[in-house]
Coordinates of C-alpha atoms in Angstrom, one line a residue:
Chain A
M6 CA -36.6 -1.2 -2.8
S7 CA -36.6 -1.8 -6.4
A8 CA -33.0 -0.8 -7.1
R9 CA -30.5 -2.7 -9.1
V10 CA -26.9 -3.1 -8.1
L11 CA -24.1 -3.6 -10.6
V12 CA -21.0 -5.5 -9.3
G13 CA -17.7 -5.7 -11.2
V14 CA -15.5 -8.8 -10.8
K15 CA -12.0 -9.4 -12.1
R16 CA -10.3 -12.7 -12.9
V17 CA -6.8 -12.6 -11.5
I18 CA -4.0 -15.0 -10.7
D19 CA -5.0 -16.8 -7.5
Y20 CA -3.6 -15.0 -4.4
A21 CA -1.8 -18.2 -3.3
V22 CA 0.2 -18.6 -6.5
K23 CA 3.9 -17.6 -6.5
I24 CA 4.3 -15.0 -9.2
R25 CA 7.0 -15.6 -11.8
V26 CA 8.3 -12.9 -14.1
K27 CA 8.7 -14.0 -17.8
P28 CA 12.3 -14.4 -18.9
D29 CA 11.8 -11.9 -21.7
N30 CA 10.6 -9.3 -19.1
S31 CA 7.3 -8.8 -21.0
G32 CA 5.1 -9.6 -18.1
V33 CA 4.4 -12.3 -15.5
V34 CA 3.7 -16.0 -16.3
T35 CA -0.1 -16.5 -16.6
D36 CA -0.3 -19.7 -18.7
G37 CA -1.1 -22.8 -16.7
V38 CA -1.5 -20.8 -13.6
K39 CA -4.5 -21.0 -11.3
H40 CA -6.8 -18.0 -11.6
S41 CA -9.6 -17.0 -9.2
M42 CA -11.9 -14.1 -8.5
N43 CA -10.0 -11.1 -7.1
P44 CA -10.5 -11.3 -3.3
F45 CA -11.8 -7.7 -3.0
C46 CA -14.4 -8.5 -5.7
E47 CA -15.6 -11.4 -3.7
I48 CA -16.3 -9.0 -0.9
A49 CA -18.2 -6.7 -3.3
V50 CA -20.4 -9.6 -4.5
E51 CA -21.1 -10.6 -0.9
E52 CA -22.2 -7.1 0.0
A53 CA -24.5 -6.9 -2.9
V54 CA -26.0 -10.3 -2.2
K55 CA -26.5 -9.4 1.5
L56 CA -28.4 -6.2 0.4
K57 CA -30.7 -8.4 -1.7
E58 CA -31.2 -10.9 1.1
K59 CA -32.3 -8.0 3.3
K60 CA -34.7 -7.0 0.5
L61 CA -33.1 -3.6 0.2
I62 CA -32.4 -4.1 -3.5
K63 CA -34.1 -6.0 -6.3
E64 CA -31.4 -7.4 -8.5
V65 CA -27.6 -8.1 -8.5
V66 CA -26.0 -7.9 -11.9
V67 CA -22.4 -9.0 -12.1
V68 CA -20.0 -7.8 -14.8
S69 CA -16.6 -8.9 -15.9
C70 CA -14.4 -7.7 -18.8
G71 CA -12.0 -9.9 -20.6
P72 CA -11.6 -13.1 -22.7
Q73 CA -14.0 -16.2 -22.6
Q74 CA -12.4 -17.4 -19.3
V75 CA -13.9 -14.5 -17.3
Q76 CA -17.3 -16.3 -17.6
E77 CA -16.0 -18.7 -14.9
T78 CA -15.5 -15.8 -12.6
I79 CA -19.0 -14.5 -13.4
R80 CA -20.4 -18.0 -12.7
T81 CA -18.7 -18.0 -9.3
A82 CA -20.5 -14.7 -8.5
L83 CA -23.8 -16.2 -9.7
A84 CA -23.2 -19.1 -7.4
M85 CA -22.7 -16.7 -4.5
G86 CA -26.1 -15.3 -5.2
A87 CA -25.9 -12.7 -8.0
D88 CA -28.9 -12.9 -10.3
R89 CA -27.4 -12.5 -13.8
G90 CA -24.2 -11.8 -15.5
I91 CA -22.8 -9.6 -18.3
H92 CA -19.6 -10.7 -20.0
V93 CA -17.9 -7.8 -21.8
E94 CA -15.9 -9.6 -24.4
V95 CA -12.3 -8.2 -24.7
S96 CA -9.7 -10.6 -26.1
G97 CA -6.3 -10.7 -27.7
K98 CA -4.1 -7.6 -27.6
D99 CA -7.0 -5.5 -26.3
S100 CA -7.2 -7.7 -23.3
D101 CA -3.5 -7.3 -22.5
T102 CA -3.7 -3.5 -22.5
L103 CA -7.2 -3.3 -20.8
G104 CA -6.7 -1.0 -17.9
P105 CA -8.8 0.7 -15.2
L106 CA -9.7 3.7 -17.4
Q107 CA -11.2 1.5 -20.1
V108 CA -13.0 -0.8 -17.6
S109 CA -14.5 2.3 -15.8
K110 CA -15.9 3.5 -19.2
I111 CA -17.5 0.1 -19.7
L112 CA -18.9 0.0 -16.1
A113 CA -20.2 3.5 -16.4
A114 CA -21.9 2.7 -19.7
L115 CA -23.5 -0.4 -18.2
A116 CA -24.6 1.3 -15.0
K117 CA -26.5 3.8 -17.2
K118 CA -27.9 1.1 -19.5
E119 CA -29.0 -1.1 -16.5
D120 CA -30.3 1.9 -14.6
A121 CA -28.2 0.8 -11.6
R122 CA -28.6 2.7 -8.3
L123 CA -25.4 1.4 -6.9
V124 CA -22.2 0.1 -8.2
I125 CA -20.0 -2.0 -5.9
L126 CA -16.5 -3.0 -6.8
G127 CA -13.4 -4.3 -4.9
K128 CA -11.1 -1.5 -3.8
Q129 CA -8.2 -2.9 -5.9
A130 CA -7.2 -6.0 -7.9
I131 CA -4.4 -8.0 -6.6
D132 CA -2.7 -8.3 -10.0
D133 CA -2.1 -4.7 -11.1
D134 CA -2.7 -3.2 -7.6
C135 CA -4.1 0.0 -9.2
N136 CA -6.9 0.9 -6.9
Q137 CA -8.6 3.2 -9.5
T138 CA -11.6 1.6 -11.2
G139 CA -14.3 2.6 -8.6
Q140 CA -13.1 6.2 -8.3
M141 CA -13.0 6.5 -12.1
T142 CA -16.4 4.9 -12.6
A143 CA -17.9 7.4 -10.1
A144 CA -16.2 10.3 -11.9
L145 CA -17.5 9.2 -15.3
L146 CA -21.0 8.9 -14.0
D147 CA -20.7 12.1 -11.9
W148 CA -21.8 10.0 -8.9
P149 CA -20.3 10.2 -5.4
Q150 CA -17.8 7.5 -4.3
G151 CA -17.5 5.6 -1.0
T152 CA -14.1 4.0 -1.4
F153 CA -12.4 1.5 1.0
A154 CA -15.7 0.8 2.7
S155 CA -15.9 -1.2 5.9
E156 CA -19.6 -0.5 6.5
V157 CA -22.4 0.4 4.1
V158 CA -25.9 1.4 5.3
L159 CA -28.8 2.4 3.0
E160 CA -30.7 5.3 4.4
G161 CA -33.5 6.0 2.0
D162 CA -32.0 7.8 -1.0
K163 CA -28.7 8.3 0.9
L164 CA -25.9 5.9 1.6
K165 CA -23.8 6.0 4.7
V166 CA -20.3 4.6 4.2
V167 CA -17.7 4.1 6.9
R168 CA -14.3 4.2 5.2
E169 CA -10.9 2.8 6.1
V170 CA -8.5 5.8 6.1
D171 CA -4.9 6.0 7.2
G172 CA -5.4 6.8 10.8
G173 CA -8.6 5.0 11.4
L174 CA -12.2 5.3 10.1
E175 CA -14.1 8.1 8.4
T176 CA -17.8 8.3 7.8
V177 CA -19.4 10.0 4.8
R178 CA -23.0 10.2 3.5
L179 CA -23.5 10.0 -0.2
R180 CA -26.4 10.9 -2.4
M181 CA -27.6 7.9 -4.4
P182 CA -26.8 6.7 -7.0
A183 CA -23.3 6.0 -5.9
V184 CA -20.2 3.9 -6.3
V185 CA -18.8 1.9 -3.4
T186 CA -15.5 0.0 -3.2
A187 CA -15.0 -2.8 -0.8
D188 CA -12.2 -3.0 1.8
L189 CA -11.3 -6.1 3.8
R190 CA -13.5 -5.7 6.8
L191 CA -16.8 -5.0 4.9
N192 CA -17.8 -8.7 5.2
T193 CA -16.6 -12.2 5.0
P194 CA -17.6 -13.7 1.6
R195 CA -19.5 -16.9 1.6
Y196 CA -18.5 -20.1 -0.1
A197 CA -20.7 -21.2 -2.9
T198 CA -22.5 -24.4 -2.0
L199 CA -22.9 -27.2 -4.5
P200 CA -26.7 -26.7 -5.0
N201 CA -26.0 -23.0 -5.6
I202 CA -23.2 -23.8 -8.1
M203 CA -25.7 -26.0 -9.9
K204 CA -28.4 -23.3 -9.9
A205 CA -25.8 -20.7 -11.2
K206 CA -25.4 -22.8 -14.3
K207 CA -28.9 -21.9 -15.3
K208 CA -28.5 -18.2 -14.7
K209 CA -28.1 -16.0 -17.7
I210 CA -24.9 -14.4 -18.9
D211 CA -25.3 -11.8 -21.7
V212 CA -22.3 -11.2 -23.9
V213 CA -21.6 -7.7 -25.2
K214 CA -18.7 -6.0 -26.9
P215 CA -17.2 -2.7 -25.7
S216 CA -18.1 -1.2 -29.1
D217 CA -21.8 -2.0 -28.3
L218 CA -21.4 0.3 -25.3
G219 CA -19.6 3.0 -27.3
V220 CA -16.4 2.4 -25.5
D221 CA -13.0 2.9 -27.2
L222 CA -10.3 0.6 -25.8
T223 CA -7.3 2.7 -26.8
S224 CA -4.7 2.8 -24.0
R225 CA -2.0 5.4 -23.7
L226 CA -0.1 3.5 -21.1
E227 CA 2.6 1.1 -22.3
V228 CA 4.3 -1.4 -20.1
L229 CA 7.9 -1.3 -21.2
R230 CA 9.2 -4.1 -19.1
V231 CA 8.5 -6.2 -16.0
D232 CA 11.3 -7.1 -13.6
E233 CA 11.9 -9.2 -10.6
P234 CA 12.1 -7.0 -7.5
P235 CA 15.6 -6.8 -5.9
Q236 CA 15.9 -9.7 -3.5
R237 CA 16.9 -9.1 0.1
Q238 CA 19.7 -11.3 1.4
A239 CA 18.9 -13.5 4.4
G240 CA 20.9 -12.4 7.4
V241 CA 22.1 -14.3 10.4
K242 CA 20.3 -16.2 13.1
V243 CA 21.2 -15.1 16.6
E244 CA 20.8 -17.2 19.7
T245 CA 20.1 -14.8 22.5
V246 CA 18.3 -11.5 23.1
E247 CA 21.6 -10.1 24.4
D248 CA 23.3 -11.0 21.2
L249 CA 20.5 -9.4 19.1
L250 CA 20.5 -6.2 21.1
S251 CA 24.2 -5.8 20.8
K252 CA 24.1 -6.4 17.1
L253 CA 21.3 -3.8 16.7
K254 CA 23.4 -1.3 18.9
E255 CA 26.4 -1.9 16.7
A256 CA 24.4 -1.2 13.6
G257 CA 23.1 2.0 15.2
R258 CA 19.5 0.9 15.1
I259 CA 18.8 1.3 18.8
Chain B
Q23 CA 7.5 20.7 -17.3
S24 CA 5.3 21.9 -14.5
T25 CA 3.9 19.8 -11.7
L26 CA 1.0 20.2 -9.3
V27 CA 1.2 18.5 -6.0
V28 CA -2.1 18.2 -4.2
A29 CA -1.3 18.7 -0.5
E30 CA -2.7 16.4 2.1
H31 CA -3.1 18.1 5.5
T32 CA -5.3 18.5 8.5
N33 CA -5.6 22.3 8.2
D34 CA -3.1 22.7 11.1
K35 CA -0.4 20.4 9.8
L36 CA 0.9 19.0 6.5
T37 CA 0.7 15.2 6.3
P38 CA 4.3 14.0 6.1
I39 CA 3.8 12.1 2.8
T40 CA 3.2 15.5 1.1
L41 CA 6.9 16.2 1.6
N42 CA 7.9 13.0 -0.1
V43 CA 5.6 13.8 -3.0
I44 CA 7.3 17.2 -3.4
S45 CA 10.7 15.5 -3.7
A46 CA 9.3 13.3 -6.4
A47 CA 7.8 16.3 -8.2
R48 CA 11.2 18.1 -8.1
K49 CA 12.7 15.2 -10.1
L50 CA 10.5 16.2 -12.9
G51 CA 11.6 19.9 -13.0
D52 CA 11.8 23.1 -11.0
E53 CA 8.2 24.2 -11.6
V54 CA 6.5 22.7 -8.5
S55 CA 3.2 24.1 -7.4
C56 CA 1.2 22.9 -4.4
L57 CA -2.6 23.1 -4.0
V58 CA -3.9 23.5 -0.5
A59 CA -7.6 23.2 -0.2
G60 CA -9.2 23.4 3.2
T61 CA -11.5 25.2 5.5
N62 CA -9.0 27.3 7.5
C63 CA -5.6 26.4 6.4
A64 CA -3.4 29.5 6.9
K65 CA -1.0 27.4 9.1
V66 CA -0.5 24.7 6.5
V67 CA 0.0 27.4 3.8
G68 CA 2.7 28.9 5.9
E69 CA 4.4 25.6 6.4
I70 CA 4.3 24.5 2.8
S71 CA 5.6 27.9 1.6
K72 CA 8.8 27.2 3.4
V73 CA 9.3 23.7 1.8
Q74 CA 12.4 23.6 -0.3
G75 CA 11.6 23.6 -4.0
V76 CA 8.0 24.7 -3.9
K77 CA 7.6 27.7 -6.3
K78 CA 3.9 28.5 -5.8
V79 CA 1.2 27.6 -3.3
L80 CA -2.3 27.7 -4.6
V81 CA -4.9 28.2 -1.8
A82 CA -8.6 27.5 -1.9
Q83 CA -10.6 27.9 1.3
H84 CA -14.3 27.0 1.6
D85 CA -16.5 25.1 4.0
A86 CA -17.1 22.5 1.3
Y87 CA -13.5 21.4 1.5
K88 CA -14.1 20.0 5.0
G89 CA -12.9 16.4 5.0
L90 CA -11.2 16.9 1.7
L91 CA -14.0 15.0 -0.2
P92 CA -13.0 13.9 -3.7
E93 CA -16.3 15.1 -5.1
E94 CA -15.5 18.6 -4.0
L95 CA -11.8 18.7 -4.7
T96 CA -12.0 17.3 -8.2
P97 CA -13.8 20.3 -9.8
L98 CA -11.3 22.6 -8.0
I99 CA -8.3 20.6 -9.4
L100 CA -9.8 20.6 -12.9
A101 CA -10.3 24.4 -12.8
T102 CA -6.7 24.8 -11.6
Q103 CA -5.5 22.6 -14.3
K104 CA -7.4 24.6 -16.9
Q105 CA -5.8 27.7 -15.7
F106 CA -2.2 26.5 -15.3
Q107 CA -1.9 23.6 -17.8
F108 CA 0.4 21.5 -15.6
T109 CA 2.2 18.6 -17.3
H110 CA 1.9 16.4 -14.2
I111 CA -0.5 16.2 -11.3
C112 CA 0.4 14.1 -8.3
A113 CA -0.3 13.3 -4.6
G114 CA 0.7 10.8 -2.1
A115 CA -0.4 7.1 -2.5
S116 CA -2.3 7.4 0.8
A117 CA -6.0 6.8 1.4
F118 CA -6.4 10.5 0.5
G119 CA -4.4 10.4 -2.8
K120 CA -5.7 7.0 -3.9
N121 CA -9.3 8.2 -3.4
L122 CA -8.8 11.5 -5.2
L123 CA -6.4 11.2 -8.1
P124 CA -8.3 8.5 -10.2
R125 CA -11.4 10.7 -10.0
V126 CA -9.4 13.7 -11.4
A127 CA -7.8 11.5 -14.1
A128 CA -11.0 10.1 -15.3
K129 CA -12.4 13.6 -15.7
L130 CA -9.4 14.5 -17.7
D131 CA -9.8 11.3 -19.7
V132 CA -6.3 10.1 -18.9
A133 CA -5.1 6.9 -17.3
P134 CA -3.5 7.5 -13.9
I135 CA -0.5 5.6 -12.5
S136 CA -0.8 4.5 -8.9
D137 CA 1.9 4.2 -6.3
I138 CA 5.0 4.9 -8.2
I139 CA 8.4 4.1 -6.6
E140 CA 10.7 5.6 -9.2
I141 CA 10.7 8.3 -11.9
K142 CA 12.8 7.2 -14.9
S143 CA 11.9 10.2 -17.1
P144 CA 9.0 12.7 -17.2
D145 CA 6.9 10.0 -19.0
T146 CA 8.2 6.8 -17.6
F147 CA 7.6 5.5 -14.1
V148 CA 8.3 2.3 -12.1
R149 CA 5.6 0.8 -9.8
T150 CA 5.1 -2.5 -8.1
I151 CA 2.5 -5.0 -9.2
Y152 CA 1.4 -8.3 -7.6
A153 CA 2.0 -7.1 -4.1
G154 CA 5.5 -6.2 -4.8
N155 CA 6.4 -9.5 -6.5
A156 CA 7.2 -7.7 -9.8
L157 CA 8.2 -4.2 -10.9
S158 CA 6.5 -2.7 -13.9
T159 CA 8.0 0.1 -15.9
V160 CA 5.2 2.1 -17.5
K161 CA 5.4 4.7 -20.2
C162 CA 2.6 7.2 -20.2
S163 CA 1.7 9.1 -23.4
E164 CA -1.2 11.0 -21.9
S165 CA -1.2 14.8 -22.3
V166 CA -1.1 15.2 -18.6
K167 CA 0.4 12.6 -16.3
V168 CA -1.6 11.9 -13.2
F169 CA 0.2 9.7 -10.6
S170 CA 0.3 8.9 -6.9
V171 CA 3.7 8.5 -5.1
R172 CA 4.8 5.9 -2.6
G173 CA 6.0 8.0 0.3
T174 CA 8.7 5.6 1.4
S175 CA 10.4 5.6 -2.0
F176 CA 11.3 9.3 -2.0
E177 CA 13.1 11.3 0.7
A178 CA 11.1 14.0 2.5
A179 CA 11.7 17.6 1.2
L180 CA 13.1 19.9 3.9
V181 CA 10.7 22.4 5.5
E182 CA 13.2 25.2 5.3
G183 CA 14.8 27.5 2.8
G184 CA 11.8 27.7 0.5
S185 CA 10.0 30.9 -0.3
A186 CA 7.0 30.1 -2.4
T187 CA 4.6 32.7 -3.7
K188 CA 1.0 32.4 -2.6
E189 CA -2.0 32.7 -4.8
E190 CA -5.6 32.4 -3.9
V191 CA -7.8 30.2 -6.1
L192 CA -11.5 30.9 -6.1
P193 CA -13.5 28.0 -4.7
L194 CA -16.1 26.5 -6.9
P195 CA -19.8 26.1 -6.0
P196 CA -20.1 22.9 -3.8
A197 CA -21.0 19.8 -5.7
G198 CA -23.1 18.7 -2.7
M199 CA -23.4 15.1 -3.6
S200 CA -21.4 13.9 -0.6
E201 CA -21.2 14.9 3.0
W202 CA -18.3 14.4 5.4
I203 CA -19.7 13.2 8.8
E204 CA -16.9 12.3 11.1
Q205 CA -13.5 10.8 11.5
N206 CA -12.6 8.3 14.2
L207 CA -8.8 8.2 14.3
T208 CA -7.2 5.7 16.5
K209 CA -5.7 7.6 19.4
S210 CA -2.1 6.7 20.2
N211 CA 0.8 8.3 21.9
R212 CA 3.2 6.3 19.8
P213 CA 4.7 7.6 16.5
E214 CA 2.6 7.2 13.3
L215 CA 3.2 3.9 11.6
T216 CA 4.3 5.1 8.1
S217 CA 6.8 7.7 9.5
A218 CA 8.1 5.9 12.6
K219 CA 11.9 5.1 12.7
V220 CA 11.2 1.9 14.5
V221 CA 8.2 -0.4 13.9
V222 CA 7.3 -3.5 16.0
S223 CA 4.7 -5.7 14.2
G224 CA 2.8 -8.7 15.3
G225 CA 1.2 -11.6 13.5
R226 CA -1.0 -14.5 14.1
G227 CA 1.7 -15.9 16.4
L228 CA 0.5 -13.4 19.0
K229 CA -2.6 -15.6 19.4
S230 CA -4.9 -12.8 20.7
G231 CA -5.4 -9.1 20.7
D232 CA -4.6 -8.9 24.4
N233 CA -1.2 -10.3 23.8
F234 CA -0.3 -7.3 21.7
K235 CA 0.4 -5.6 25.0
L236 CA 3.7 -7.4 24.9
L237 CA 4.5 -5.4 21.7
Y238 CA 3.2 -2.1 23.1
D239 CA 5.6 -2.5 26.0
L240 CA 8.5 -3.2 23.7
A241 CA 7.5 -0.4 21.4
D242 CA 7.4 2.1 24.2
K243 CA 11.0 1.3 25.1
L244 CA 12.0 1.8 21.5
N245 CA 9.8 4.8 20.7
A246 CA 8.3 2.6 18.0
A247 CA 5.0 2.4 16.2
V248 CA 3.1 -0.9 16.4
G249 CA 1.9 -2.7 13.2
A250 CA 0.3 -6.0 12.4
S251 CA 0.1 -8.5 9.6
R252 CA -3.0 -9.0 7.6
A253 CA -3.5 -12.4 9.3
A254 CA -3.6 -10.7 12.7
V255 CA -6.1 -8.1 11.4
D256 CA -8.2 -10.8 9.8
A257 CA -8.2 -12.8 13.0
G258 CA -9.6 -9.7 14.7
F259 CA -6.7 -9.1 17.1
V260 CA -6.2 -5.5 16.1
P261 CA -7.9 -2.9 13.8
N262 CA -7.2 -2.7 10.1
D263 CA -5.4 0.7 10.3
M264 CA -2.4 -1.2 11.9
Q265 CA -2.1 -3.5 8.9
V266 CA 1.3 -3.5 7.2
G267 CA 1.3 -4.9 3.7
Q268 CA 0.4 -4.3 0.1
T269 CA -3.3 -3.7 0.9
G270 CA -2.4 -1.9 4.2
K271 CA 0.4 0.5 4.9
I272 CA 3.8 0.5 3.2
V273 CA 6.5 1.2 5.7
A274 CA 10.3 1.5 5.5
P275 CA 11.6 2.3 8.9
E276 CA 15.2 2.0 10.0
L277 CA 14.3 -1.0 12.2
Y278 CA 11.4 -3.4 11.7
I279 CA 10.8 -6.1 14.2
A280 CA 8.5 -8.8 13.0
V281 CA 7.0 -10.8 15.9
G282 CA 5.1 -14.0 15.2
I283 CA 4.8 -13.1 11.6
S284 CA 5.4 -15.9 9.1
G285 CA 6.1 -13.5 6.2
A286 CA 3.3 -13.9 3.6
I287 CA 4.1 -12.2 0.3
Q288 CA 1.6 -9.5 0.8
H289 CA 3.1 -8.6 4.2
L290 CA 6.7 -8.6 2.8
A291 CA 5.5 -6.1 0.1
G292 CA 4.7 -3.7 2.9
M293 CA 7.9 -3.8 4.8
K294 CA 10.8 -5.2 2.8
D295 CA 12.3 -1.8 2.2
S296 CA 13.0 -1.4 5.9
K297 CA 16.7 -0.8 6.6
T298 CA 17.1 -3.5 9.2
I299 CA 14.7 -6.3 9.7
V300 CA 14.5 -8.5 12.8
A301 CA 12.3 -11.6 12.9
I302 CA 11.2 -13.5 16.0
N303 CA 9.4 -16.7 15.2
K304 CA 9.5 -20.2 16.6
D305 CA 9.2 -21.8 13.1
P306 CA 12.8 -21.9 11.7
D307 CA 11.3 -22.3 8.2
A308 CA 9.1 -19.2 8.3
P309 CA 9.7 -17.2 5.1
I310 CA 10.2 -14.0 7.2
F311 CA 13.7 -15.3 8.0
Q312 CA 14.6 -15.1 4.3
V313 CA 14.4 -11.3 4.4
A314 CA 15.5 -10.7 8.0
D315 CA 18.9 -9.3 8.8
Y316 CA 18.7 -10.9 12.3
G317 CA 16.5 -13.7 13.2
I318 CA 15.8 -15.5 16.5
V319 CA 14.1 -18.9 16.4
A320 CA 12.3 -18.9 19.7
D321 CA 9.0 -18.5 21.5
L322 CA 8.0 -14.9 21.2
F323 CA 6.2 -15.0 24.6
K324 CA 9.7 -15.5 26.2
V325 CA 11.8 -13.4 23.9
V326 CA 9.7 -10.2 23.7
P327 CA 9.4 -9.6 27.5
E328 CA 13.1 -10.4 27.7
M329 CA 13.9 -7.7 25.2
T330 CA 11.7 -5.2 27.0
E331 CA 13.5 -6.0 30.3
A332 CA 16.9 -5.7 28.7
L333 CA 16.1 -2.3 27.2
K334 CA 15.0 -1.0 30.6
K335 CA 18.5 -1.3 31.8

């Protein structure tokens, strides 16, 4: 198949880092903090690379929006096996207010420009936890969406997607082109090997501006403040099961 | 102010989170309408008409609404919005609402707000970010506010005393770009995880999927649902739909018993609003003890069967 897949990746604070709220409540501390590719985006990249290895698609194009540093995230995806990258340059204040709606407009414009048959994204980013970009990209393109995917099967010009829903699994069949968002069990992303990291350095990353794609970055959402969540007080240690059960009975919990 | 709540249901029954969303909608004002789209949903329409605070129930029935596909529901919601000009459109932050609302919002060219836990004013909402490690207060200046609601953050509206009017909405021609094939729901006699009063959850400390039987035995004595940490899901012990955490289910039962769970940040985000938390872990330094009301530092393989035995008496 000669299809092209577009994969979006996001640079976020590494999942293992303890998040600290800034003292002036304007956001969380990001300076000097380790960043990585959003784990759900890694799964999206892996799925696209697997499709290519199975020769079901021709090319994997990886996109990231943000300041210069997102090129590192694009390189990671290239080292995992993506073919080329597009860096949509957004910096300064625009980068602070860049949200899923603006990113979806960028992705939809690129999907058209690149003539993609499939867009694969992570189901959510672990920083803003929005879980919106895939759904909105699909809407803007008027394509069907297979969100929270745990299995994706290409069936000619159709795509079968098994989705993680609240009570279990759901299967849908989508007409291509389509948007898929990756859930945890879709696959296990590979680690980039050293030779592949070296090879990725030679792969091409195009830099474009949102205005080149006709996308306006105005945001009508404003974060007024960011706070620490209320902390739960640690309780007591009990020694025996008997003791535990009597305390739970006293509290009226059992 | 006027709010549209998109009802989640199975044709026969309203999904419980819809009642929490209705409570959230009422905080915005008295004009609350609910949209019920389905194939044969007279029963649900009857149920939702009785919910306290619902003024109007909009009903759209068509075979195309089977499986409540977002590709089919979105044009319907847009047509409804055109007719009634709601100021707010919302649904539960469940797999259903998370799948649907962003699609609707993008079509309206507005930025949606996911998973709100508090309404400060009709344009200002609080939501969690970074797996519950920070709270973000967001002001939305969009012409129509589209948001999903965390069920555990709002009381369920009562299914009595209401007397909503019913209005048929003409279904639109099917979009036809997606097809619902099947649903494989995990069968269980136990209560549903997100609405259970008691939840027993297991982590990597359980060591295998088979050992979850210990938790099922305990859960049956407590009429509890059984959940799991992401570590236990990733290790393949149990299916993903049991996962409690920021990327799984958010629960807030009266009693949460964490067994062999260390207490990773993303797990705590899914359960720290529980009223009483019990932790059973052999590692005294496990972070779960920092949020637990009662902790036992002991081998779960000894303590859990002992609890089950004691509860039999």
